[in-house]
PDB file of C-alpha atoms in Angstrom:
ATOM      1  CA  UNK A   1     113.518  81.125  81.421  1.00  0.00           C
ATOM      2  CA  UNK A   2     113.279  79.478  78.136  1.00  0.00           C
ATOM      3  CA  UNK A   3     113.852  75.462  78.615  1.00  0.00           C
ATOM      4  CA  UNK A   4     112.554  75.655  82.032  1.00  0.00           C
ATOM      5  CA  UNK A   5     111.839  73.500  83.837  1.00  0.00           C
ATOM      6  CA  UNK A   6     114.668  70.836  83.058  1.00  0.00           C
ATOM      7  CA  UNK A   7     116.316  68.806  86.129  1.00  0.00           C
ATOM      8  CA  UNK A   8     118.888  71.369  86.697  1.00  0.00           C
ATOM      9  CA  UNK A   9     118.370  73.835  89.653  1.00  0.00           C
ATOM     10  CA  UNK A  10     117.849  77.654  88.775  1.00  0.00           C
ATOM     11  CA  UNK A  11     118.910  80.804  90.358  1.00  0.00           C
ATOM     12  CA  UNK A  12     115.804  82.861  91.916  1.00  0.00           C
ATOM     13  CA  UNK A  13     114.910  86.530  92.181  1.00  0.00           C
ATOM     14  CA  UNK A  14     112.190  87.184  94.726  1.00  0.00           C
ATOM     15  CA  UNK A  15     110.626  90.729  93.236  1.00  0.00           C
ATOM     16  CA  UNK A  16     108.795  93.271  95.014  1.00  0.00           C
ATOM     17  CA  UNK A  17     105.985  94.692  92.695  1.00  0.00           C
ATOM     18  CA  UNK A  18     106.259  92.048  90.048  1.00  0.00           C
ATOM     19  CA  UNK A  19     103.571  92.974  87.780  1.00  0.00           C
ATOM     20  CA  UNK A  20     104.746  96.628  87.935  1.00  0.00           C
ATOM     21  CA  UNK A  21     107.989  95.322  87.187  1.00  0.00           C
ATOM     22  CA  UNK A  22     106.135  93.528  83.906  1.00  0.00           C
ATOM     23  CA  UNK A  23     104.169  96.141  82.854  1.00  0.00           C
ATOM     24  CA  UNK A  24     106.169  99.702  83.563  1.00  0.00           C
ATOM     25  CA  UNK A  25     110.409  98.177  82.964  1.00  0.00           C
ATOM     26  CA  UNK A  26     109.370  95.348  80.685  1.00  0.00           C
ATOM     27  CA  UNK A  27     111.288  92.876  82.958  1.00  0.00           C
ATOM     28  CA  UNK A  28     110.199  89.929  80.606  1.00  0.00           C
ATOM     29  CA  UNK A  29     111.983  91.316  77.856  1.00  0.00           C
ATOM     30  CA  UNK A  30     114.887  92.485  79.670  1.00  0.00           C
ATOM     31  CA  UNK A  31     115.604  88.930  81.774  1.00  0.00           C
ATOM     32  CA  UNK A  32     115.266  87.202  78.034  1.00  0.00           C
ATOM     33  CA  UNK A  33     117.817  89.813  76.555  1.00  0.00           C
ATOM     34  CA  UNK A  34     119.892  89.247  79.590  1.00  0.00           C
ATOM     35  CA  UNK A  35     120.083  85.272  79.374  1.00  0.00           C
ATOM     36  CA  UNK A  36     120.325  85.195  75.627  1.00  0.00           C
ATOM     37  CA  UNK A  37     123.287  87.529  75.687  1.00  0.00           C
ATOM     38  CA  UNK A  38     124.787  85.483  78.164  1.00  0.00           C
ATOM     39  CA  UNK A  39     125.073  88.130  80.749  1.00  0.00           C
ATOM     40  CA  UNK A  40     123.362  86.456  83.160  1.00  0.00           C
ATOM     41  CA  UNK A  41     122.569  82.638  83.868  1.00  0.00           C
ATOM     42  CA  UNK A  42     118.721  81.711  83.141  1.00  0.00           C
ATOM     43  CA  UNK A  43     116.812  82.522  86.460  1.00  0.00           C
ATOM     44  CA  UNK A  44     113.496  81.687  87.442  1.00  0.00           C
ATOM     45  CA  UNK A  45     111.659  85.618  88.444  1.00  0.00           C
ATOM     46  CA  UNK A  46     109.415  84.961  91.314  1.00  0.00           C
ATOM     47  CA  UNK A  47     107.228  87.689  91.492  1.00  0.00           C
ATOM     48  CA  UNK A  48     105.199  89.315  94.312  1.00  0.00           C
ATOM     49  CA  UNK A  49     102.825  91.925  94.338  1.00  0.00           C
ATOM     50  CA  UNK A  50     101.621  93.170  98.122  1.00  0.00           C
ATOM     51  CA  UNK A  51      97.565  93.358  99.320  1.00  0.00           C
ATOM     52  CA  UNK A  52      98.566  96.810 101.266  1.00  0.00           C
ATOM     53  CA  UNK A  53     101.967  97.932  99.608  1.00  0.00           C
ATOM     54  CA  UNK A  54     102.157 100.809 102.062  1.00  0.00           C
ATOM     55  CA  UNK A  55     101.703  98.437 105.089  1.00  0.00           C
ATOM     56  CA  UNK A  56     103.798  95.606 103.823  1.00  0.00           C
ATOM     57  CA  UNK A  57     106.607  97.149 102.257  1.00  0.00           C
ATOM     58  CA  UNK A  58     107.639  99.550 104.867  1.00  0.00           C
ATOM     59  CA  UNK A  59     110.147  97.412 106.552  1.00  0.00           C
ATOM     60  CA  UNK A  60     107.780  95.493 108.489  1.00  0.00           C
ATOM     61  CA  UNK A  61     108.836  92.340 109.957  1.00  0.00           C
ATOM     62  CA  UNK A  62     105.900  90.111 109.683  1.00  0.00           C
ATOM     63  CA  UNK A  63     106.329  90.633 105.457  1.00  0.00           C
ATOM     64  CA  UNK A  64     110.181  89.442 105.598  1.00  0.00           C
ATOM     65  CA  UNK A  65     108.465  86.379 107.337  1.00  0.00           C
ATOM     66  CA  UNK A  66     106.295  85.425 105.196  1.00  0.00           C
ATOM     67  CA  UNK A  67     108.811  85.505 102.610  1.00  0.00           C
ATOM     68  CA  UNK A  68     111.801  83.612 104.573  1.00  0.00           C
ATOM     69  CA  UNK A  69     108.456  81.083 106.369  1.00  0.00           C
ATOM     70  CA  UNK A  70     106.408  80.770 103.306  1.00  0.00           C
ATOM     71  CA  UNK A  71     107.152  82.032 100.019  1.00  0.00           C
ATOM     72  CA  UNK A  72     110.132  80.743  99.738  1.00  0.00           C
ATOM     73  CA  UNK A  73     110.130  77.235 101.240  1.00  0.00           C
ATOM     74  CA  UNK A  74     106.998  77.013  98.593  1.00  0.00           C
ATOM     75  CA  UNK A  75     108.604  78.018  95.493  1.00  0.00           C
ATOM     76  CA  UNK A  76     111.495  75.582  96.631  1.00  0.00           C
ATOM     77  CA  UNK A  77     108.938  72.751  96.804  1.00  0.00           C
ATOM     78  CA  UNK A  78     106.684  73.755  93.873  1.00  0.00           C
ATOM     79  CA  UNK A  79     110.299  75.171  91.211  1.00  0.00           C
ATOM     80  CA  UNK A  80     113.399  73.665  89.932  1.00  0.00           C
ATOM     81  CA  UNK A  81     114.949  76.485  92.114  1.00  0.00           C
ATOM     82  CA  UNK A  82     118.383  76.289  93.794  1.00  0.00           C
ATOM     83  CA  UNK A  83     118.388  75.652  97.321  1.00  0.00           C
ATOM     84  CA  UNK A  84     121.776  77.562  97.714  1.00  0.00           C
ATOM     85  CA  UNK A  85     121.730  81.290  99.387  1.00  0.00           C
ATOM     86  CA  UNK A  86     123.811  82.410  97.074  1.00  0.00           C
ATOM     87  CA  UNK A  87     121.501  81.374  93.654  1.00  0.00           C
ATOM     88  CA  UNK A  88     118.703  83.481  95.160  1.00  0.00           C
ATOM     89  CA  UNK A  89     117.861  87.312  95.455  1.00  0.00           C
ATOM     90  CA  UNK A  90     115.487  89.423  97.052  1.00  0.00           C
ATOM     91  CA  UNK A  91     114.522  92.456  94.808  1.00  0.00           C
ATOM     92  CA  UNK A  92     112.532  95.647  94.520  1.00  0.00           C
ATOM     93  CA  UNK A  93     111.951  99.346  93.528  1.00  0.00           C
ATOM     94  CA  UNK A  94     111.082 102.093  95.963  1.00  0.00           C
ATOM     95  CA  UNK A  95     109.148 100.929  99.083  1.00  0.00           C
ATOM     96  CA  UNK A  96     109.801  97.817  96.932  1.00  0.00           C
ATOM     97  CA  UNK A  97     113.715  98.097  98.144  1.00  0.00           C
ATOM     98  CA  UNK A  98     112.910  98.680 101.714  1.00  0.00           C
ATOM     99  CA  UNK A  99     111.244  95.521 101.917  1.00  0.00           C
ATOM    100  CA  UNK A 100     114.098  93.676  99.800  1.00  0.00           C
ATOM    101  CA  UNK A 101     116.522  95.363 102.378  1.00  0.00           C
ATOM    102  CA  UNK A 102     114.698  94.298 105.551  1.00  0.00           C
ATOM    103  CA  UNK A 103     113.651  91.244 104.375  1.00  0.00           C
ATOM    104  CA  UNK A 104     117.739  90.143 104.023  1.00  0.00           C
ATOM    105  CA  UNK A 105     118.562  91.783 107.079  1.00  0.00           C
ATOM    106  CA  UNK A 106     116.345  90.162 109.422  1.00  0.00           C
ATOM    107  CA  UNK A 107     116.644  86.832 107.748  1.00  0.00           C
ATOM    108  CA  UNK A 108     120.434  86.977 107.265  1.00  0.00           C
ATOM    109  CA  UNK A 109     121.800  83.866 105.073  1.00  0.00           C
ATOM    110  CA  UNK A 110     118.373  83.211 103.092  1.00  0.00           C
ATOM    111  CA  UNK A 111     119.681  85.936 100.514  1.00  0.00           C
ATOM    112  CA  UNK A 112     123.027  86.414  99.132  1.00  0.00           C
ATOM    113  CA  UNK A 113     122.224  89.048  96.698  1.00  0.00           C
ATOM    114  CA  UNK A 114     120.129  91.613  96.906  1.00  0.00           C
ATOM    115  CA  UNK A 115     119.065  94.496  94.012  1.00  0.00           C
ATOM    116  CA  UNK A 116     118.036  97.600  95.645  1.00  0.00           C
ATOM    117  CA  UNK A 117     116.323 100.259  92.293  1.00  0.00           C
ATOM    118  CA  UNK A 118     115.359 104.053  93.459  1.00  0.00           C
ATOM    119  CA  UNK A 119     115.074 102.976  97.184  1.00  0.00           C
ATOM    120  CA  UNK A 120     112.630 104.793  99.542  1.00  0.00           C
ATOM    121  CA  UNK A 121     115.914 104.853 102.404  1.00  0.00           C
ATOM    122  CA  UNK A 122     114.679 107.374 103.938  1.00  0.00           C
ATOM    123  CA  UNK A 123     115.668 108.284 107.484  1.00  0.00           C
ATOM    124  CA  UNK A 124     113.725 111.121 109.118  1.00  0.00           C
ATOM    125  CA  UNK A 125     110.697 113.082 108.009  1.00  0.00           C
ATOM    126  CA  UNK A 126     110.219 116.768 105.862  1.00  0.00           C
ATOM    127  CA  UNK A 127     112.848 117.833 104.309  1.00  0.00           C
ATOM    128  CA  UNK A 128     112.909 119.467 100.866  1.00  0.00           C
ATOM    129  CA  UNK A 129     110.659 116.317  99.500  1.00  0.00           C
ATOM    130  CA  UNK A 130     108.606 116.922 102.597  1.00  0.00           C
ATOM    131  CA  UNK A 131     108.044 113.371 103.587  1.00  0.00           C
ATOM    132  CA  UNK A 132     105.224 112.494 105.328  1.00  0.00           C
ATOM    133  CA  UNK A 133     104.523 111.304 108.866  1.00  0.00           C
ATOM    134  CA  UNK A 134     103.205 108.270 106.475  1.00  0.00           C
ATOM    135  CA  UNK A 135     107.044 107.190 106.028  1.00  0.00           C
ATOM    136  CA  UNK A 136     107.502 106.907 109.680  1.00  0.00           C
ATOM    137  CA  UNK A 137     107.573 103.208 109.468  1.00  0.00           C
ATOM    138  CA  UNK A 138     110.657 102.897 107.087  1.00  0.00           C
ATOM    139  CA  UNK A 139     112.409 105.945 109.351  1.00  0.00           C
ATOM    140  CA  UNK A 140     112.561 103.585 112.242  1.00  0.00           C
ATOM    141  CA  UNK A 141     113.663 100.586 110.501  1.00  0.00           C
ATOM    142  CA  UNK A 142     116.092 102.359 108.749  1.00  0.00           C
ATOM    143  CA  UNK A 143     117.270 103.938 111.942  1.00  0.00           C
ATOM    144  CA  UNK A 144     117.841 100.022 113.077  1.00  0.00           C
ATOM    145  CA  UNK A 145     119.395  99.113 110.406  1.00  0.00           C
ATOM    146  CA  UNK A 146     121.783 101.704 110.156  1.00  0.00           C
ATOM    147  CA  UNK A 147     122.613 101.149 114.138  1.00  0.00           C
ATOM    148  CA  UNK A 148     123.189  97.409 112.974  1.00  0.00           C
ATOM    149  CA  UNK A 149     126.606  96.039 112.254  1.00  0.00           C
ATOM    150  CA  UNK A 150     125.152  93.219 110.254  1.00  0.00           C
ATOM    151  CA  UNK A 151     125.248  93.107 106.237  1.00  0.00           C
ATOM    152  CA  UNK A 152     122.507  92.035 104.874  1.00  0.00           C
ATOM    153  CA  UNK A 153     123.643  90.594 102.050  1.00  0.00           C
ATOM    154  CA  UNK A 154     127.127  89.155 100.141  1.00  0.00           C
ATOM    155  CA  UNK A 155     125.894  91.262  97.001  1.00  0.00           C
ATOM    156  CA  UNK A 156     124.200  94.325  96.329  1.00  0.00           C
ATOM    157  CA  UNK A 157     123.317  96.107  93.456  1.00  0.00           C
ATOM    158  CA  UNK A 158     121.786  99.702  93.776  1.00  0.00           C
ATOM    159  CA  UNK A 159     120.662 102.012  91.237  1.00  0.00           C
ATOM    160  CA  UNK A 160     118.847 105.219  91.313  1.00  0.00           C
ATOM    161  CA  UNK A 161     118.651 108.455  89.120  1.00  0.00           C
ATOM    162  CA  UNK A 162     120.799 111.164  89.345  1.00  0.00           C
ATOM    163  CA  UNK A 163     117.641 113.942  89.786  1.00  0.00           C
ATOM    164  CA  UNK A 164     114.979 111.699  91.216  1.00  0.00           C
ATOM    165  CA  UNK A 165     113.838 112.990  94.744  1.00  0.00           C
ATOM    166  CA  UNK A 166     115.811 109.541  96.147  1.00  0.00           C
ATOM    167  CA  UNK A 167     119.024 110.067  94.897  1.00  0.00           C
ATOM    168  CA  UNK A 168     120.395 111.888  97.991  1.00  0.00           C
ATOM    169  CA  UNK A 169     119.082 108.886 100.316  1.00  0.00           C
ATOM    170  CA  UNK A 170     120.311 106.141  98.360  1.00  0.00           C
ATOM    171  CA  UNK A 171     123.794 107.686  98.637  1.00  0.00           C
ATOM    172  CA  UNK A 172     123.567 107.592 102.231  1.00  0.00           C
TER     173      UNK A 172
END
């Protein structure tokens, strides 16, 4: 944010797909509008992009790790970041949400807040989208998570359009 860095701790948002995020929703422009307008309080935007999106984004475990073992504990050492759960959130479109959701879930109290845009929550294969046997990954950890009785978060925010092919999913 603009002034940064200064001695005060910021909030954080961990993103999924950062440089998508940059260069397809103009996220620059939209967290400067934000913070100028005063709708939101300036945040540092930590930004990820995956090696193997498909692999890592799917709800595995080992990529919620190296966010809650790694990532994390590094951009609290290297930022002016807030140490407090709930100054941080873990964010992400599509496949980008599944991680964002699993990542919370299975390390409950890291994230308080978690923003959740056009997720891929899908929970069994075919259908009239005719998902692949590729999505079988985020069935079964979706299928955990909905057998859980754990929230993964304090905050969520969701959003999705009203005719995209995800709509129905991220209703459920």
């Amino acid at each position: 944010p603009a002034g940064f860095p200064n001695d005060a701790p910021y909030p954080a948002a961990f993103l999924h797909d950062g440089s998508d995020l940059i260069e397809y929703a103009a996220l620059t422009t939209v967290l400067d509008n934000l913070i100028g307008a005063g709708a939101m309080r300036p945040t540092v935007a930590i930004l990820m992009d995956p090696v193997d999106r498909n692999r890592e984004y799917m709800g595995a475990p080992q990529h919620g790790r190296s966010i809650a073992e790694e990532i994390l504990p590094y951009a609290e050492q290297k930022l002016s970041i807030s140490h407090n759960p709930a100054d941080r959130a873990v964010g992400g479109a599509s496949l980008g949400a599944v991680a964002s959701l699993a990542t919370a879930y299975r390390h409950f109290g890291l994230f308080d807040n978690l923003i959740l845009l056009s997720g891929t929550f899908v929970t069994q294969l075919g259908g009239p989208w005719n998902r692949s046997d590729a999505l079988q990954p985020v069935v079964k950890f979706m299928r955990e998570f909905h057998g859980s009785s754990t929230y993964p978060a304090k905050t969520a925010w969701m959003a999705c359009g009203a005719y995209e092919g995800l709509a129905a999913v991220n209703l459920a």
